[in-house]
Amino acid sequence: MFAPSLRKLGYNNRIVAVVGATPVGINLLKGFMEEPWLGFVVKGIYDDNAQIDLDGVPYGGNLDALIHEAKDGRIDRVYIALNMKDEAIIKNVISQLTNTTCSVLLIPDIFTFNILQSRTEEINGVPVVPLFDTPLNGINMVFKRLEDIIVASIILFIISPILIVIACAVKFTSPGPVIFRQIRYGMDGKPIKVWKFRSMSVMENDSSVKQATKNDTRVTKVGRFLRSTSLDELPQFFNVLFGQMSVVGPRPHAVAHNEQYRSLIQGYMLRHKVKPGITGLAQINGWRGETDTLEKMEKRIEYDLLYIRGWSIWLDLKIIFLTVFKGFINKSAY
């Protein structure tokens, strides 16, 4: 716990250098310079092109200078941030650095993409870096499914009297079915039927959709209360038990919205790398309800992808806990 303080004072620091005046390399060193508690003293960028604008990051010299200083023990860590097209240079630098005591770290330029995962895998001895993949593989998938079954079962047991009361209220206050089933995209973009208590006198379920708006005449009196409190979504815990949804995940959007926004928002369809959820990171941060502008939808997708990148059981439990206090009531839900 004292390490950051000691590093700020100049103790226990490591001298770092970057090979390659690329945006990734420059940003990495700028981060080290701005956060001294990380314990890195920046030696500079090493590149054979000395004329590149380094945006305030010091220029250390050419690649020969790097190798010379590394062999002299004046550099502790070397980050290689060259582009893939510079494979021959990368191999040469790595080969020469094997004759030093430097720690050598490679930053593939695939990380300039807005990727979902940054882990590495090995298949038959071949290293593989997933770019767009679900975090719910292997044991993570088992843990997530157990979490869904346990949480959904407990909640359904607790709210069963509420479900009966709501069902009666919907049935006796307006004509039509109690449960409305909507087609949504599930994991991997496969269509699923999502359950909700009917809150409108007329409900769309086709290739075009009109979101509920303030004072929408289609919304029943009971439905308005259900929508504003998210109680209309309680039947979705059955979707969770059936394995179509998760308790926590990106909210399922109408099929028409997917077709509309997938061409407008980069990475939109990546939200389908996990099951849709009853609540999510976007919802506890205030981004639920009507998405009547592109900016609102972009913000929701930003949180959805942030959730997928940082997924853990603990994050799910945190979202569930916060949903109880701030996720149910929302003035933007009509």
Short mmCIF file of C-alpha atoms in Angstrom, two decimals:
data_model
loop_
_atom_site.label_atom_id
_atom_site.label_comp_id
_atom_site.label_asym_id
_atom_site.label_seq_id
_atom_site.Cartn_x
_atom_site.Cartn_y
_atom_site.Cartn_z
CA MET A 1 0.00 0.00 0.00
CA PHE A 2 3.07 2.25 0.44
CA ALA A 3 4.46 1.52 -3.05
CA PRO A 4 2.61 4.34 -4.88
CA SER A 5 3.77 6.91 -2.31
CA LEU A 6 7.36 5.68 -2.53
CA ARG A 7 7.25 5.82 -6.31
CA LYS A 8 6.06 9.41 -6.25
CA LEU A 9 9.15 10.18 -4.18
CA GLY A 10 11.37 8.50 -6.75
CA TYR A 11 11.86 5.11 -5.11
CA ASN A 12 11.26 1.68 -6.66
CA ASN A 13 10.95 3.12 -10.15
CA ARG A 14 11.63 1.37 -13.45
CA ILE A 15 13.08 3.06 -16.51
CA VAL A 16 10.91 2.43 -19.56
CA ALA A 17 11.26 3.01 -23.28
CA VAL A 18 9.00 2.50 -26.27
CA VAL A 19 10.05 1.25 -29.68
CA GLY A 20 7.98 2.92 -32.39
CA ALA A 21 6.58 6.45 -32.61
CA THR A 22 3.02 5.20 -33.06
CA PRO A 23 -0.09 6.72 -31.43
CA VAL A 24 -0.30 3.72 -29.09
CA GLY A 25 3.32 4.08 -28.00
CA ILE A 26 3.05 7.84 -27.52
CA ASN A 27 -0.14 7.53 -25.47
CA LEU A 28 1.42 4.81 -23.32
CA LEU A 29 4.39 6.98 -22.36
CA LYS A 30 2.19 10.03 -21.82
CA GLY A 31 0.18 7.96 -19.38
CA PHE A 32 3.34 6.97 -17.52
CA MET A 33 4.44 10.61 -17.37
CA GLU A 34 1.07 11.77 -16.05
CA GLU A 35 0.83 9.02 -13.40
CA PRO A 36 4.17 8.87 -11.53
CA TRP A 37 2.69 6.60 -8.86
CA LEU A 38 2.80 3.79 -11.43
CA GLY A 39 6.54 3.74 -10.88
CA PHE A 40 7.80 4.31 -14.43
CA VAL A 41 10.48 6.80 -15.41
CA VAL A 42 10.15 7.57 -19.11
CA LYS A 43 13.36 7.29 -21.09
CA GLY A 44 11.69 8.13 -24.38
CA ILE A 45 10.49 6.96 -27.76
CA TYR A 46 13.04 5.16 -29.92
CA ASP A 47 12.44 5.29 -33.65
CA ASP A 48 14.63 5.59 -36.72
CA ASN A 49 12.48 8.51 -37.87
CA ALA A 50 13.52 11.44 -35.68
CA GLN A 51 11.19 13.92 -37.38
CA ILE A 52 7.89 12.60 -35.97
CA ASP A 53 5.86 14.84 -33.66
CA LEU A 54 5.86 13.05 -30.29
CA ASP A 55 3.35 15.33 -28.58
CA GLY A 56 5.60 16.19 -25.65
CA VAL A 57 7.10 12.73 -25.17
CA PRO A 58 10.93 12.76 -25.21
CA TYR A 59 12.77 11.27 -28.18
CA GLY A 60 15.32 8.73 -26.98
CA GLY A 61 17.12 8.09 -30.23
CA ASN A 62 17.19 5.56 -33.04
CA LEU A 63 16.89 1.80 -32.58
CA ASP A 64 20.65 1.30 -32.40
CA ALA A 65 20.72 3.73 -29.46
CA LEU A 66 18.01 1.72 -27.74
CA ILE A 67 19.92 -1.55 -28.06
CA HIS A 68 23.13 0.09 -26.83
CA GLU A 69 21.45 1.59 -23.74
CA ALA A 70 19.59 -1.63 -23.02
CA LYS A 71 22.82 -3.63 -23.09
CA ASP A 72 24.39 -1.08 -20.74
CA GLY A 73 21.57 -1.69 -18.24
CA ARG A 74 20.14 1.84 -18.53
CA ILE A 75 16.64 0.63 -19.47
CA ASP A 76 14.48 -1.74 -17.43
CA ARG A 77 11.43 -2.25 -19.65
CA VAL A 78 10.93 -1.95 -23.39
CA TYR A 79 7.48 -1.72 -24.95
CA ILE A 80 7.43 -2.53 -28.66
CA ALA A 81 4.62 -0.54 -30.29
CA LEU A 82 5.49 -0.88 -33.98
CA ASN A 83 2.92 -1.63 -36.65
CA MET A 84 2.39 -5.18 -37.92
CA LYS A 85 3.89 -4.25 -41.28
CA ASP A 86 7.22 -3.71 -39.48
CA GLU A 87 7.55 -7.42 -38.68
CA ALA A 88 11.19 -7.61 -39.75
CA ILE A 89 12.15 -4.67 -37.50
CA ILE A 90 10.21 -6.16 -34.58
CA LYS A 91 12.00 -9.50 -34.95
CA ASN A 92 15.39 -7.78 -35.13
CA VAL A 93 14.75 -5.67 -32.00
CA ILE A 94 13.46 -8.66 -30.03
CA SER A 95 16.43 -10.76 -31.12
CA GLN A 96 18.92 -8.15 -29.93
CA LEU A 97 17.07 -7.51 -26.66
CA THR A 98 17.39 -11.19 -25.73
CA ASN A 99 21.00 -10.36 -24.92
CA THR A 100 19.95 -7.85 -22.24
CA THR A 101 18.21 -7.98 -18.87
CA CYS A 102 15.30 -5.83 -20.08
CA SER A 103 11.71 -6.91 -19.71
CA VAL A 104 10.30 -6.82 -23.24
CA LEU A 105 6.58 -6.32 -23.89
CA LEU A 106 4.88 -6.35 -27.29
CA ILE A 107 1.85 -4.17 -28.01
CA PRO A 108 0.25 -5.58 -31.18
CA ASP A 109 -1.40 -2.82 -33.17
CA ILE A 110 -4.65 -4.81 -33.07
CA PHE A 111 -5.20 -2.99 -29.78
CA THR A 112 -5.79 0.20 -31.74
CA PHE A 113 -9.18 -1.35 -32.56
CA ASN A 114 -12.12 -1.03 -30.19
CA ILE A 115 -11.87 -4.69 -29.20
CA LEU A 116 -13.98 -6.43 -26.58
CA GLN A 117 -11.34 -8.72 -25.10
CA SER A 118 -7.60 -8.36 -24.53
CA ARG A 119 -6.78 -11.87 -23.37
CA THR A 120 -4.64 -14.39 -25.25
CA GLU A 121 -5.40 -18.02 -25.98
CA GLU A 122 -3.42 -20.92 -27.37
CA ILE A 123 -4.88 -23.39 -29.84
CA ASN A 124 -2.62 -26.30 -30.85
CA GLY A 125 0.38 -24.21 -29.89
CA VAL A 126 -0.80 -21.23 -31.95
CA PRO A 127 -1.25 -17.98 -29.97
CA VAL A 128 -4.61 -16.33 -30.63
CA VAL A 129 -5.89 -12.92 -29.51
CA PRO A 130 -9.70 -12.66 -29.56
CA LEU A 131 -10.91 -9.31 -30.89
CA PHE A 132 -14.69 -9.60 -30.67
CA ASP A 133 -15.63 -12.49 -28.40
CA THR A 134 -17.80 -13.20 -25.40
CA PRO A 135 -16.19 -13.18 -21.95
CA LEU A 136 -18.55 -16.02 -21.03
CA ASN A 137 -16.54 -19.02 -22.18
CA GLY A 138 -15.67 -22.11 -20.18
CA ILE A 139 -16.05 -21.77 -16.43
CA ASN A 140 -17.28 -18.18 -16.74
CA MET A 141 -20.30 -19.43 -18.67
CA VAL A 142 -21.05 -21.95 -15.90
CA PHE A 143 -20.76 -19.31 -13.15
CA LYS A 144 -22.97 -16.89 -15.08
CA ARG A 145 -25.66 -19.53 -15.62
CA LEU A 146 -25.61 -20.57 -11.96
CA GLU A 147 -25.91 -16.92 -10.96
CA ASP A 148 -28.92 -16.49 -13.24
CA ILE A 149 -30.72 -19.59 -11.99
CA ILE A 150 -30.14 -18.82 -8.31
CA VAL A 151 -30.99 -15.10 -8.47
CA ALA A 152 -34.02 -15.56 -10.75
CA SER A 153 -35.41 -18.39 -8.60
CA ILE A 154 -35.07 -16.38 -5.40
CA ILE A 155 -36.62 -13.27 -6.92
CA LEU A 156 -39.55 -15.17 -8.48
CA PHE A 157 -40.28 -16.83 -5.14
CA ILE A 158 -40.27 -13.45 -3.37
CA ILE A 159 -42.33 -11.58 -5.97
CA SER A 160 -44.87 -14.32 -6.79
CA PRO A 161 -47.69 -12.50 -4.90
CA ILE A 162 -46.84 -9.29 -6.77
CA LEU A 163 -46.99 -11.12 -10.10
CA ILE A 164 -50.50 -12.36 -9.29
CA VAL A 165 -51.69 -8.87 -8.30
CA ILE A 166 -50.24 -7.29 -11.45
CA ALA A 167 -51.70 -10.01 -13.67
CA CYS A 168 -55.17 -9.39 -12.21
CA ALA A 169 -54.80 -5.61 -12.59
CA VAL A 170 -53.82 -5.93 -16.25
CA LYS A 171 -56.56 -8.45 -17.00
CA PHE A 172 -59.44 -6.56 -15.40
CA THR A 173 -58.58 -2.99 -16.48
CA SER A 174 -58.15 -3.41 -20.24
CA PRO A 175 -58.95 -5.99 -22.91
CA GLY A 176 -56.20 -8.22 -24.20
CA PRO A 177 -53.71 -10.78 -22.94
CA VAL A 178 -51.90 -10.39 -19.61
CA ILE A 179 -48.50 -11.31 -21.05
CA PHE A 180 -47.12 -9.75 -24.21
CA ARG A 181 -44.33 -11.54 -26.08
CA GLN A 182 -41.95 -9.43 -28.12
CA ILE A 183 -39.38 -10.63 -30.62
CA ARG A 184 -35.90 -9.48 -29.61
CA TYR A 185 -32.35 -10.41 -30.56
CA GLY A 186 -30.68 -12.66 -27.99
CA MET A 187 -27.10 -13.86 -27.68
CA ASP A 188 -25.27 -14.00 -31.03
CA GLY A 189 -28.18 -12.13 -32.61
CA LYS A 190 -30.58 -15.08 -32.49
CA PRO A 191 -34.26 -14.12 -32.09
CA ILE A 192 -35.96 -14.81 -28.76
CA LYS A 193 -39.41 -14.05 -27.35
CA VAL A 194 -39.20 -11.70 -24.38
CA TRP A 195 -42.06 -11.67 -21.88
CA LYS A 196 -43.61 -8.52 -20.43
CA PHE A 197 -46.83 -7.58 -18.72
CA ARG A 198 -48.98 -5.87 -21.33
CA SER A 199 -48.92 -2.13 -20.72
CA MET A 200 -50.52 -0.85 -23.92
CA SER A 201 -53.85 -1.26 -25.61
CA VAL A 202 -51.99 -1.73 -28.91
CA MET A 203 -48.53 -3.25 -29.11
CA GLU A 204 -46.19 -3.39 -32.08
CA ASN A 205 -44.12 -6.43 -32.85
CA ASP A 206 -43.14 -5.98 -36.48
CA SER A 207 -40.35 -4.58 -38.63
CA SER A 208 -41.06 -1.02 -37.51
CA VAL A 209 -41.66 0.18 -34.00
CA LYS A 210 -42.79 3.39 -32.34
CA GLN A 211 -41.42 3.86 -28.85
CA ALA A 212 -43.76 4.89 -26.07
CA THR A 213 -43.61 8.63 -25.47
CA LYS A 214 -44.87 10.99 -22.80
CA ASN A 215 -48.70 11.03 -22.67
CA ASP A 216 -48.84 8.17 -25.20
CA THR A 217 -52.53 7.29 -25.59
CA ARG A 218 -51.70 3.62 -26.20
CA VAL A 219 -50.41 3.18 -22.65
CA THR A 220 -53.07 2.08 -20.15
CA LYS A 221 -53.35 3.60 -16.67
CA VAL A 222 -52.02 0.44 -15.08
CA GLY A 223 -49.44 0.15 -17.84
CA ARG A 224 -48.09 3.64 -17.17
CA PHE A 225 -47.37 2.71 -13.57
CA LEU A 226 -45.85 -0.62 -14.58
CA ARG A 227 -43.56 1.00 -17.15
CA SER A 228 -42.40 3.82 -14.87
CA THR A 229 -41.43 1.29 -12.18
CA SER A 230 -40.17 -1.42 -14.58
CA LEU A 231 -42.68 -3.85 -13.06
CA ASP A 232 -43.84 -4.73 -16.58
CA GLU A 233 -40.49 -6.50 -17.03
CA LEU A 234 -40.85 -8.90 -14.07
CA PRO A 235 -42.00 -11.84 -16.27
CA GLN A 236 -38.57 -11.72 -17.87
CA PHE A 237 -37.23 -13.63 -14.87
CA PHE A 238 -38.92 -16.63 -16.52
CA ASN A 239 -36.89 -15.85 -19.66
CA VAL A 240 -33.83 -16.04 -17.42
CA LEU A 241 -34.81 -19.46 -16.06
CA PHE A 242 -35.43 -20.69 -19.62
CA GLY A 243 -31.88 -19.61 -20.54
CA GLN A 244 -32.90 -16.94 -23.05
CA MET A 245 -31.85 -13.96 -20.92
CA SER A 246 -29.64 -13.11 -17.96
CA VAL A 247 -30.48 -11.12 -14.86
CA VAL A 248 -27.70 -8.69 -15.82
CA GLY A 249 -26.79 -7.78 -19.38
CA PRO A 250 -27.54 -5.28 -22.15
CA ARG A 251 -31.26 -4.59 -22.40
CA PRO A 252 -32.88 -6.30 -25.42
CA HIS A 253 -33.84 -3.82 -28.12
CA ALA A 254 -36.61 -4.08 -30.67
CA VAL A 255 -35.56 -5.81 -33.89
CA ALA A 256 -36.31 -2.61 -35.80
CA HIS A 257 -33.91 -0.69 -33.56
CA ASN A 258 -31.14 -3.19 -34.21
CA GLU A 259 -31.54 -2.84 -37.95
CA GLN A 260 -31.64 0.95 -37.64
CA TYR A 261 -28.70 1.49 -35.32
CA ARG A 262 -26.28 -1.23 -36.42
CA SER A 263 -25.39 0.95 -39.42
CA LEU A 264 -25.16 4.15 -37.36
CA ILE A 265 -23.23 3.09 -34.24
CA GLN A 266 -19.92 1.29 -34.62
CA GLY A 267 -19.84 -1.85 -32.50
CA TYR A 268 -23.61 -1.83 -31.92
CA MET A 269 -24.07 -5.55 -32.61
CA LEU A 270 -21.24 -6.50 -30.23
CA ARG A 271 -23.72 -6.09 -27.37
CA HIS A 272 -25.09 -9.46 -28.50
CA LYS A 273 -21.93 -11.31 -27.42
CA VAL A 274 -23.73 -11.92 -24.10
CA LYS A 275 -27.36 -12.68 -23.28
CA PRO A 276 -29.67 -9.67 -22.93
CA GLY A 277 -30.47 -8.76 -19.34
CA ILE A 278 -33.28 -7.46 -17.18
CA THR A 279 -30.97 -4.77 -15.87
CA GLY A 280 -27.53 -3.59 -16.84
CA LEU A 281 -24.70 -1.12 -16.41
CA ALA A 282 -26.44 1.40 -18.68
CA GLN A 283 -29.64 1.25 -16.65
CA ILE A 284 -28.04 1.91 -13.26
CA ASN A 285 -26.25 4.88 -14.82
CA GLY A 286 -29.52 6.46 -15.93
CA TRP A 287 -29.68 5.27 -19.55
CA ARG A 288 -32.98 3.44 -19.60
CA GLY A 289 -36.31 4.48 -21.03
CA GLU A 290 -36.83 6.25 -24.33
CA THR A 291 -33.86 6.46 -26.72
CA ASP A 292 -35.28 9.10 -29.04
CA THR A 293 -31.91 10.45 -30.20
CA LEU A 294 -28.78 8.88 -31.65
CA GLU A 295 -26.74 10.34 -28.79
CA LYS A 296 -28.86 8.55 -26.18
CA MET A 297 -28.50 5.23 -27.95
CA GLU A 298 -24.75 5.74 -28.35
CA LYS A 299 -24.42 6.33 -24.63
CA ARG A 300 -26.39 3.19 -23.83
CA ILE A 301 -24.22 1.13 -26.19
CA GLU A 302 -21.09 2.62 -24.64
CA TYR A 303 -22.12 1.27 -21.24
CA ASP A 304 -23.20 -2.08 -22.73
CA LEU A 305 -19.77 -2.65 -24.25
CA LEU A 306 -18.06 -1.42 -21.10
CA TYR A 307 -20.00 -4.07 -19.18
CA ILE A 308 -18.93 -6.83 -21.57
CA ARG A 309 -15.27 -5.80 -21.42
CA GLY A 310 -15.25 -5.69 -17.63
CA TRP A 311 -17.61 -8.57 -16.88
CA SER A 312 -17.26 -10.42 -13.60
CA ILE A 313 -19.60 -12.04 -11.09
CA TRP A 314 -18.83 -9.18 -8.71
CA LEU A 315 -19.82 -6.59 -11.31
CA ASP A 316 -23.12 -8.43 -11.82
CA LEU A 317 -23.82 -8.47 -8.08
CA LYS A 318 -23.00 -4.76 -7.85
CA ILE A 319 -25.43 -3.97 -10.69
CA ILE A 320 -28.17 -6.07 -9.09
CA PHE A 321 -27.64 -4.29 -5.77
CA LEU A 322 -27.71 -0.82 -7.34
CA THR A 323 -30.75 -1.68 -9.46
CA VAL A 324 -32.79 -2.17 -6.30
CA PHE A 325 -32.05 1.42 -5.28
CA LYS A 326 -31.77 3.35 -8.53
CA GLY A 327 -32.74 1.17 -11.48
CA PHE A 328 -36.49 0.67 -11.08
CA ILE A 329 -37.83 4.22 -10.96
CA ASN A 330 -37.04 6.32 -14.02
CA LYS A 331 -38.84 9.41 -15.25
CA SER A 332 -37.77 8.76 -18.85
CA ALA A 333 -39.76 5.52 -19.01
CA TYR A 334 -43.26 6.14 -20.38
#
